[in-house]
CSV table of C-alpha atoms and ligand atoms in Angstrom, one decimal:
chain,number,residue,atom,x,y,z
A,1,MET,CA,-65.5,-23.4,-49.0
A,2,LYS,CA,-63.0,-23.4,-46.3
A,3,ARG,CA,-64.2,-23.3,-42.6
A,4,ALA,CA,-62.1,-20.4,-41.6
A,5,ASP,CA,-63.8,-18.1,-44.3
A,6,LEU,CA,-67.1,-19.3,-42.8
A,7,VAL,CA,-66.2,-18.8,-39.5
A,8,ASN,CA,-64.6,-15.2,-40.4
A,9,LEU,CA,-67.7,-14.3,-42.2
A,10,VAL,CA,-70.5,-15.5,-39.7
A,11,LYS,CA,-68.4,-13.3,-37.1
A,12,LEU,CA,-68.3,-10.3,-39.0
A,13,ILE,CA,-72.1,-10.8,-39.6
A,14,TYR,CA,-72.7,-10.9,-35.9
A,15,ALA,CA,-70.3,-8.0,-35.0
A,16,ASP,CA,-72.0,-5.6,-37.7
A,17,HIS,CA,-75.7,-6.8,-37.2
A,18,HIS,CA,-76.7,-5.9,-40.7
A,19,VAL,CA,-74.4,-6.2,-43.5
A,20,SER,CA,-74.6,-6.5,-47.3
A,21,ARG,CA,-72.8,-9.1,-49.1
A,22,MET,CA,-71.0,-6.4,-50.8
A,23,SER,CA,-69.5,-4.9,-47.7
A,24,LEU,CA,-68.8,-8.6,-46.8
A,25,ALA,CA,-66.6,-8.6,-49.9
A,26,GLU,CA,-65.0,-5.1,-49.2
A,27,LYS,CA,-64.0,-6.3,-45.8
A,28,THR,CA,-62.9,-9.6,-46.1
A,29,GLY,CA,-61.1,-9.3,-49.7
A,30,LEU,CA,-63.1,-12.6,-50.8
A,31,ALA,CA,-64.6,-12.7,-54.3
A,32,PRO,CA,-68.2,-11.8,-54.3
A,33,SER,CA,-69.1,-15.0,-55.9
A,34,TYR,CA,-67.6,-17.1,-53.6
A,35,ILE,CA,-69.5,-15.0,-50.5
A,36,THR,CA,-72.7,-15.4,-52.3
A,37,THR,CA,-72.0,-19.2,-52.4
A,38,ILE,CA,-71.3,-19.2,-48.4
A,39,VAL,CA,-74.2,-16.9,-47.7
A,40,ARG,CA,-76.6,-19.5,-49.4
A,41,ASP,CA,-75.1,-22.3,-47.7
A,42,LEU,CA,-75.6,-20.5,-44.4
A,43,GLN,CA,-78.9,-19.2,-45.1
A,44,GLU,CA,-80.0,-23.3,-46.2
A,45,ARG,CA,-78.3,-24.0,-42.6
A,46,GLY,CA,-81.1,-21.4,-40.9
A,47,LEU,CA,-78.1,-19.2,-39.8
A,48,LEU,CA,-78.5,-16.4,-41.7
A,49,LEU,CA,-81.6,-14.4,-42.4
A,50,GLU,CA,-82.1,-11.6,-45.1
A,51,GLY,CA,-84.1,-8.4,-44.0
A,52,GLY,CA,-84.2,-4.9,-44.6
A,53,ARG,CA,-82.2,-3.0,-47.5
A,54,ALA,CA,-79.3,-0.6,-47.1
A,55,PRO,CA,-80.0,3.0,-48.1
A,56,SER,CA,-79.5,3.5,-51.7
A,57,ASP,CA,-76.1,4.7,-52.8
A,58,GLY,CA,-77.4,5.4,-56.1
A,59,GLY,CA,-77.4,2.1,-57.5
A,60,ARG,CA,-79.8,-0.7,-56.7
A,61,ARG,CA,-80.4,-1.2,-52.6
A,62,ARG,CA,-78.5,-3.9,-51.3
A,63,VAL,CA,-80.2,-6.6,-49.3
A,64,LEU,CA,-79.1,-6.7,-45.7
A,65,LEU,CA,-77.8,-10.0,-44.2
A,66,SER,CA,-78.4,-10.7,-40.2
A,67,LEU,CA,-77.9,-13.7,-38.0
A,68,ASN,CA,-81.1,-15.5,-37.3
A,69,PRO,CA,-81.7,-14.2,-33.5
A,70,GLU,CA,-83.6,-17.7,-32.6
A,71,LEU,CA,-80.5,-19.5,-33.4
A,72,ALA,CA,-80.4,-19.9,-29.7
A,73,HIS,CA,-81.7,-18.2,-26.5
A,74,LEU,CA,-78.9,-17.7,-23.4
A,75,VAL,CA,-78.3,-17.1,-20.0
A,76,GLY,CA,-76.5,-14.1,-18.9
A,77,VAL,CA,-75.4,-13.8,-15.2
A,78,GLU,CA,-73.4,-11.0,-13.4
A,79,LEU,CA,-72.6,-11.6,-9.6
A,80,GLY,CA,-72.0,-8.3,-7.9
A,81,THR,CA,-71.3,-7.3,-4.4
A,82,ALA,CA,-74.7,-5.9,-4.1
A,83,ASN,CA,-76.8,-8.0,-7.0
A,84,ILE,CA,-77.2,-11.0,-8.8
A,85,ARG,CA,-78.6,-10.1,-12.3
A,86,LEU,CA,-79.6,-12.7,-14.7
A,87,VAL,CA,-81.0,-12.3,-18.3
A,88,VAL,CA,-82.2,-14.4,-21.0
A,89,THR,CA,-81.4,-12.5,-24.7
A,90,ASP,CA,-82.2,-13.9,-28.0
A,91,PHE,CA,-79.0,-14.9,-30.3
A,92,LEU,CA,-78.3,-11.2,-31.0
A,93,GLY,CA,-78.4,-9.9,-27.5
A,94,ARG,CA,-82.3,-8.7,-27.2
A,95,VAL,CA,-83.3,-9.1,-23.6
A,96,LEU,CA,-86.3,-11.4,-23.3
A,97,ALA,CA,-86.6,-11.7,-19.5
A,98,VAL,CA,-84.5,-10.1,-16.5
A,99,LYS,CA,-84.2,-11.2,-12.9
A,100,ARG,CA,-82.4,-9.7,-9.9
A,101,PHE,CA,-82.0,-10.3,-6.5
A,102,ARG,CA,-79.6,-9.3,-3.8
A,103,SER,CA,-76.2,-11.2,-3.6
A,104,GLU,CA,-76.1,-11.7,0.2
A,105,ILE,CA,-72.6,-12.1,0.0
A,106,GLY,CA,-72.2,-12.1,3.9
A,107,GLN,CA,-74.2,-15.5,4.0
A,108,GLY,CA,-71.3,-17.0,2.1
A,109,LYS,CA,-70.1,-19.2,-1.0
A,110,ASN,CA,-73.0,-21.9,-0.8
A,111,HIS,CA,-75.7,-19.4,-0.2
A,112,VAL,CA,-74.8,-17.3,-3.3
A,113,LEU,CA,-74.3,-20.2,-5.4
A,114,GLU,CA,-77.7,-21.4,-4.6
A,115,SER,CA,-79.0,-18.3,-5.5
A,116,ILE,CA,-77.4,-18.4,-8.9
A,117,HIS,CA,-78.4,-21.9,-9.5
A,118,SER,CA,-82.2,-21.1,-8.6
A,119,GLY,CA,-82.3,-18.3,-11.1
A,120,ILE,CA,-80.8,-20.3,-14.1
A,121,ARG,CA,-83.0,-23.1,-13.1
A,122,SER,CA,-86.0,-21.1,-13.0
A,123,PHE,CA,-85.2,-19.5,-16.5
A,124,LEU,CA,-84.5,-23.1,-18.1
A,125,ASP,CA,-87.6,-24.5,-16.9
A,126,ARG,CA,-89.6,-22.2,-18.7
A,127,ASP,CA,-87.4,-21.7,-21.9
A,128,PRO,CA,-86.3,-24.5,-23.8
A,129,ALA,CA,-84.3,-22.6,-26.4
A,130,ILE,CA,-81.9,-21.8,-23.8
A,131,LYS,CA,-78.5,-23.1,-25.0
A,132,GLY,CA,-76.0,-21.6,-23.1
A,133,ILE,CA,-74.8,-19.7,-20.0
A,134,GLY,CA,-72.6,-16.7,-19.7
A,135,MET,CA,-71.2,-15.6,-16.1
A,136,SER,CA,-69.6,-12.4,-15.4
A,137,GLN,CA,-68.0,-11.3,-11.7
A,138,SER,CA,-65.2,-9.7,-10.6
A,139,GLY,CA,-62.0,-11.1,-9.1
A,140,VAL,CA,-59.4,-13.3,-10.5
A,141,ILE,CA,-60.5,-15.6,-13.2
A,142,ASP,CA,-58.7,-18.5,-15.1
A,143,ARG,CA,-60.2,-17.9,-18.2
A,144,GLY,CA,-59.4,-21.1,-20.0
A,145,SER,CA,-60.9,-23.2,-17.4
A,146,GLY,CA,-63.5,-20.6,-16.2
A,147,THR,CA,-62.2,-20.6,-12.5
A,148,VAL,CA,-62.6,-18.0,-10.5
A,149,LEU,CA,-59.4,-18.4,-8.4
A,150,PHE,CA,-59.8,-15.7,-5.9
A,151,TRP,CA,-63.0,-13.2,-4.8
A,152,PRO,CA,-62.1,-11.6,-1.6
A,153,LYS,CA,-65.7,-10.4,-1.2
A,154,VAL,CA,-67.1,-13.8,-0.3
A,155,GLN,CA,-66.0,-16.4,2.3
A,156,GLY,CA,-64.6,-19.3,0.8
A,157,TRP,CA,-64.8,-18.1,-2.9
A,158,THR,CA,-61.4,-19.2,-4.1
A,159,ASN,CA,-61.1,-22.1,-7.0
A,160,VAL,CA,-64.6,-21.9,-7.7
A,161,PRO,CA,-65.0,-24.0,-11.1
A,162,LEU,CA,-68.1,-22.2,-12.2
A,163,LYS,CA,-67.6,-23.2,-16.0
A,164,SER,CA,-67.5,-26.9,-15.4
A,165,MET,CA,-70.0,-26.8,-12.4
A,166,PHE,CA,-72.8,-25.4,-15.0
A,167,GLU,CA,-71.7,-27.5,-17.6
A,168,SER,CA,-72.4,-30.6,-15.7
A,169,ARG,CA,-75.5,-29.5,-13.7
A,170,TYR,CA,-77.0,-28.2,-16.8
A,171,GLY,CA,-75.4,-30.0,-19.9
A,172,LEU,CA,-75.0,-26.5,-21.6
A,173,PRO,CA,-71.7,-24.9,-22.8
A,174,ALA,CA,-70.7,-22.0,-20.4
A,175,VAL,CA,-68.3,-19.3,-20.3
A,176,VAL,CA,-66.8,-17.2,-17.3
A,177,GLU,CA,-65.3,-13.6,-18.0
A,178,ASP,CA,-64.4,-10.7,-15.6
A,179,SER,CA,-67.7,-8.2,-15.5
A,180,VAL,CA,-65.7,-5.1,-16.4
A,181,ARG,CA,-65.1,-7.0,-19.9
A,182,THR,CA,-68.3,-8.2,-20.3
A,183,MET,CA,-69.7,-4.5,-19.7
A,184,ALA,CA,-67.1,-3.6,-22.5
A,185,MET,CA,-68.4,-6.2,-24.6
A,186,ALA,CA,-72.1,-4.9,-24.4
A,187,GLU,CA,-70.6,-1.3,-24.7
A,188,ARG,CA,-69.1,-2.5,-28.3
A,189,ARG,CA,-72.1,-4.2,-29.2
A,190,PHE,CA,-75.0,-2.0,-28.2
A,191,GLY,CA,-73.5,0.9,-26.6
A,192,ARG,CA,-71.2,4.1,-27.1
A,193,ALA,CA,-68.4,2.0,-28.4
A,194,ARG,CA,-70.3,0.7,-31.4
A,195,GLY,CA,-68.1,1.0,-34.6
A,196,TYR,CA,-65.1,1.8,-32.6
A,197,SER,CA,-61.6,-0.3,-32.4
A,198,ASN,CA,-59.7,1.6,-30.1
A,199,PHE,CA,-61.6,2.3,-26.6
A,200,VAL,CA,-61.0,2.3,-23.1
A,201,TYR,CA,-64.2,1.2,-21.0
A,202,VAL,CA,-63.4,2.3,-17.1
A,203,ASN,CA,-65.9,1.4,-14.7
A,204,VAL,CA,-65.8,3.3,-11.5
A,205,GLY,CA,-68.1,1.5,-8.7
A,206,MET,CA,-66.8,0.7,-5.3
A,207,GLY,CA,-63.7,-0.4,-7.2
A,208,ILE,CA,-62.4,0.6,-10.2
A,209,GLY,CA,-61.6,-1.4,-13.5
A,210,SER,CA,-60.9,-1.1,-17.1
A,211,ALA,CA,-61.2,-3.0,-20.2
A,212,ILE,CA,-58.9,-2.3,-23.2
A,213,TYR,CA,-59.8,-2.6,-27.0
A,214,VAL,CA,-56.7,-2.5,-29.4
A,215,ASN,CA,-57.5,-2.7,-32.9
A,216,GLY,CA,-60.7,-4.4,-32.3
A,217,GLN,CA,-59.3,-7.0,-30.0
A,218,LEU,CA,-60.0,-6.9,-26.3
A,219,CYS,CA,-56.5,-7.2,-24.2
A,220,PHE,CA,-56.2,-9.7,-21.7
A,221,GLY,CA,-52.7,-9.9,-20.8
A,222,ARG,CA,-50.3,-12.8,-20.3
A,223,ASN,CA,-52.4,-14.1,-17.2
A,224,GLY,CA,-55.7,-12.2,-18.0
A,225,LEU,CA,-54.9,-9.6,-15.6
A,226,ALA,CA,-55.0,-6.5,-18.0
A,227,GLY,CA,-56.7,-3.4,-17.1
A,228,GLU,CA,-56.5,-3.1,-13.3
A,229,LEU,CA,-56.5,0.4,-13.5
A,230,GLY,CA,-57.9,0.8,-10.2
A,231,HIS,CA,-54.4,-0.6,-8.7
A,232,THR,CA,-52.0,1.6,-10.8
A,233,THR,CA,-50.0,4.1,-8.7
A,234,ILE,CA,-51.1,8.0,-8.6
A,235,ASP,CA,-49.4,8.8,-5.4
A,236,GLU,CA,-46.1,6.9,-4.5
A,237,ASN,CA,-46.4,7.7,-0.5
A,238,GLY,CA,-50.3,7.6,-0.7
A,239,ASP,CA,-52.6,5.9,1.6
A,240,LEU,CA,-52.5,2.2,1.9
A,241,CYS,CA,-54.8,0.3,-0.6
A,242,SER,CA,-56.5,-3.3,-0.4
A,243,CYS,CA,-54.0,-4.6,-2.5
A,244,GLY,CA,-51.2,-4.0,0.0
A,245,ASN,CA,-49.7,-1.0,-2.1
A,246,ARG,CA,-49.7,2.6,-1.5
A,247,GLY,CA,-51.4,5.3,-3.4
A,248,CYS,CA,-53.5,3.6,-5.8
A,249,LEU,CA,-56.4,5.0,-7.7
A,250,GLU,CA,-58.9,3.1,-6.1
A,251,VAL,CA,-58.0,4.9,-2.8
A,252,TYR,CA,-58.5,8.4,-4.2
A,253,ALA,CA,-61.2,7.9,-6.7
A,254,SER,CA,-63.7,4.8,-6.3
A,255,GLY,CA,-66.9,5.1,-4.7
A,256,TRP,CA,-65.7,3.9,-1.5
A,257,ALA,CA,-62.9,6.3,-1.5
A,258,ILE,CA,-65.7,9.3,-2.4
A,259,ILE,CA,-67.5,7.9,0.9
A,260,ASN,CA,-64.4,7.8,2.9
A,261,ARG,CA,-63.2,11.0,2.3
A,262,MET,CA,-66.4,12.5,2.9
A,263,ARG,CA,-67.0,10.7,6.1
A,264,SER,CA,-63.1,11.8,7.5
A,265,GLY,CA,-64.5,15.6,6.4
A,266,LEU,CA,-67.3,15.2,8.7
A,267,GLN,CA,-65.4,13.6,11.4
A,268,GLN,CA,-63.1,16.7,11.1
A,269,GLY,CA,-66.2,19.0,11.7
A,270,VAL,CA,-66.3,20.3,8.3
A,271,THR,CA,-69.7,22.2,7.6
A,272,SER,CA,-72.1,20.2,5.4
A,273,THR,CA,-75.6,19.5,4.7
A,274,LEU,CA,-75.0,15.9,5.3
A,275,ALA,CA,-73.7,16.4,8.8
A,276,GLU,CA,-77.1,15.5,10.1
A,277,LEU,CA,-77.6,12.4,8.0
A,278,TRP,CA,-73.8,11.5,9.3
A,279,GLU,CA,-74.8,12.0,12.8
A,280,ARG,CA,-78.3,10.0,12.6
A,281,HIS,CA,-77.5,7.5,9.8
A,282,PRO,CA,-73.8,6.8,9.1
A,283,GLU,CA,-75.0,3.8,7.1
A,284,GLN,CA,-76.5,5.9,4.7
A,285,LEU,CA,-73.8,7.9,3.6
A,286,SER,CA,-73.6,6.9,-0.1
A,287,VAL,CA,-72.1,8.2,-3.2
A,288,GLU,CA,-75.7,9.1,-4.4
A,289,ALA,CA,-76.3,11.1,-1.3
A,290,ILE,CA,-73.2,13.0,-1.6
A,291,VAL,CA,-73.9,13.7,-5.7
A,292,GLU,CA,-77.6,15.1,-4.0
A,293,ALA,CA,-75.8,17.4,-1.6
A,294,ALA,CA,-73.3,18.5,-4.0
A,295,LYS,CA,-76.3,19.5,-6.4
A,296,SER,CA,-77.6,21.5,-3.6
A,297,ARG,CA,-74.5,23.2,-3.4
A,298,ASP,CA,-72.6,21.6,-0.2
A,299,ARG,CA,-69.3,22.5,-0.6
A,300,LEU,CA,-67.5,19.6,1.2
A,301,SER,CA,-69.7,17.2,-1.2
A,302,ALA,CA,-68.6,19.2,-4.3
A,303,LEU,CA,-64.9,19.1,-3.4
A,304,VAL,CA,-64.8,15.6,-2.7
A,305,LEU,CA,-66.4,14.4,-5.8
A,306,SER,CA,-64.2,17.5,-7.8
A,307,GLU,CA,-61.1,15.7,-6.2
A,308,ALA,CA,-62.0,12.3,-7.4
A,309,GLY,CA,-62.6,13.6,-10.7
A,310,THR,CA,-59.2,15.3,-11.0
A,311,HIS,CA,-57.6,11.8,-9.6
A,312,LEU,CA,-59.5,9.9,-12.3
A,313,GLY,CA,-58.8,12.7,-15.1
A,314,THR,CA,-54.9,12.1,-13.9
A,315,ALA,CA,-54.8,8.4,-14.3
A,316,LEU,CA,-56.8,8.2,-17.5
A,317,ALA,CA,-54.1,11.2,-19.2
A,318,GLY,CA,-51.5,8.2,-18.8
A,319,ILE,CA,-53.9,5.6,-20.5
A,320,VAL,CA,-54.6,8.2,-23.3
A,321,ASN,CA,-50.5,8.9,-23.9
A,322,LEU,CA,-50.0,5.1,-23.6
A,323,LEU,CA,-53.0,3.8,-26.0
A,324,ASN,CA,-54.0,6.9,-27.8
A,325,PRO,CA,-57.6,5.8,-28.2
A,326,GLU,CA,-60.7,7.1,-29.7
A,327,LYS,CA,-62.8,6.7,-26.9
A,328,ILE,CA,-63.1,6.4,-23.3
A,329,ILE,CA,-66.3,5.5,-21.9
A,330,LEU,CA,-67.3,5.5,-18.3
A,331,GLY,CA,-69.7,3.2,-16.8
A,332,GLY,CA,-70.4,2.1,-13.0
A,333,ALA,CA,-72.4,3.8,-10.3
A,334,VAL,CA,-70.1,6.7,-9.6
A,335,PRO,CA,-70.3,8.3,-12.9
A,336,GLN,CA,-73.9,7.4,-13.6
A,337,ALA,CA,-74.8,9.4,-10.1
A,338,ALA,CA,-72.3,12.1,-10.6
A,339,LYS,CA,-72.3,12.9,-14.2
A,340,GLY,CA,-70.8,16.4,-14.7
A,341,LEU,CA,-69.7,16.6,-11.2
A,342,LEU,CA,-67.1,14.1,-11.9
A,343,LEU,CA,-66.9,14.6,-15.5
A,344,ARG,CA,-65.7,18.4,-15.7
A,345,PRO,CA,-62.8,18.2,-13.3
A,346,LEU,CA,-61.8,14.9,-15.0
A,347,MET,CA,-61.7,16.5,-18.3
A,348,ALA,CA,-59.8,19.3,-16.8
A,349,ALA,CA,-57.2,17.0,-15.6
A,350,LEU,CA,-57.0,14.8,-18.7
A,351,ASN,CA,-56.6,17.7,-21.0
A,352,ALA,CA,-54.0,19.4,-18.7
A,353,ARG,CA,-51.9,16.3,-18.6
A,354,ALA,CA,-52.4,14.1,-21.6
A,355,PHE,CA,-50.5,14.9,-24.8
A,356,GLN,CA,-52.7,17.5,-26.9
A,357,ARG,CA,-52.7,15.4,-29.9
A,358,SER,CA,-53.8,12.7,-27.9
A,359,ALA,CA,-56.5,14.6,-26.3
A,360,THR,CA,-57.8,16.2,-29.3
A,361,GLY,CA,-60.9,14.8,-30.8
A,362,LEU,CA,-60.7,12.2,-28.0
A,363,GLU,CA,-64.3,11.3,-26.7
A,364,VAL,CA,-65.0,10.9,-23.2
A,365,GLU,CA,-68.6,9.6,-22.7
A,366,ILE,CA,-70.6,8.2,-19.7
A,367,SER,CA,-72.3,4.7,-20.6
A,368,ARG,CA,-76.1,4.9,-21.5
A,369,LEU,CA,-76.4,1.0,-21.0
A,370,GLY,CA,-78.7,-0.3,-18.3
A,371,ASP,CA,-77.7,-1.9,-15.3
A,372,GLU,CA,-77.9,-5.3,-17.1
A,373,ALA,CA,-75.0,-4.7,-19.4
A,374,GLY,CA,-72.7,-6.8,-17.6
A,375,ALA,CA,-75.1,-10.0,-17.7
A,376,VAL,CA,-76.1,-9.3,-21.4
A,377,GLY,CA,-72.2,-9.1,-22.1
A,378,ALA,CA,-71.9,-12.4,-20.9
A,379,SER,CA,-74.6,-13.7,-23.0
A,380,VAL,CA,-73.1,-12.3,-26.2
A,381,LEU,CA,-69.6,-14.0,-25.0
A,382,VAL,CA,-71.5,-17.2,-25.0
A,383,ALA,CA,-73.3,-16.6,-28.5
A,384,GLU,CA,-69.9,-16.0,-30.0
A,385,LYS,CA,-68.6,-19.3,-28.4
A,386,LEU,CA,-71.4,-21.2,-29.6
A,387,LEU,CA,-71.4,-19.7,-33.1
A,388,GLU,CA,-67.8,-21.3,-33.8
A,389,ASP,CA,-69.4,-24.8,-32.7
A,390,MET,CA,-72.4,-24.1,-35.0
A,391,VAL,CA,-70.6,-23.0,-38.3
B,1,LIG,ZN1,-54.1,-1.4,-5.1
């Protein structure tokens, strides 16, 4: 048995959840007798389980194989600007425990790190089956060393060696990845990208990021910086962005941009049902409040959301022409809240601007995964890493 064949086979079974020996032979081109030998070896080592049968295609119903979900439990952590979310999952990504607390990023680096450590520690104290830690956050990450080079949201969050920090403190393997990518990984494993090889996951929250899958592979780019959709230019002479450039998509279509545009309309005295809220509690002006107002036919709110959708559709038309994907999945707080109010103008702009042949049949959908998707994706990532060492 070649180790490369073993690793390849186990990864296929992990990706497909339940798979028959025959379909493994079809997918790998390896001889069925050789597959049977490998599978027997993996079963004897406790890595594989038999469970269920595929629907009959006329012949004998095929026995399905899956990885043993109890191979290990894993911790997934997502550090966001508002919340820290932690999950424990089994080896296949099924969530066993959840923890969430406010990030309190204003309190600085050490406070945030201590919150993360106390969450991880409380899981480890209760579950001795935990064998790895996956961490996700945004910012500039050196994936090889698992170091966050720069994250401007927290004072002092520069060159933070999270991977080596976790590994030395807990004696467990760790991985660190960009949170939009871990969400896309969760989407591919459990969500709307299941079974898709060419898709783009776009996250629209306070910022805008994306993760790109081409031929089943996630694109990282030379420095791991691929996918910065929010900082592609849609107006060369447009407003200044936090990145120092002008006219970035993020300035026109992010949650921050939506609130900002609403605020400037209200400041100019445009009639809106949100005028009173703006006057009394300006800090409560949120994307959710704007969506609710738009649903109640507030024209300014509807216009602001529609403009954001149009800008997103314009940017996505560029992606569609560039990559010709099968599917685009929209995740994050803005599409989750705005749904059709964002999607309709987005589709109109996309269909007007993308090549018709690329746009026809393209599926654009809003994610249905829950708020823990980023943390679950991080635990899936660490499971994949452990799998290579186990085989
Ligand atoms: Zn920018």
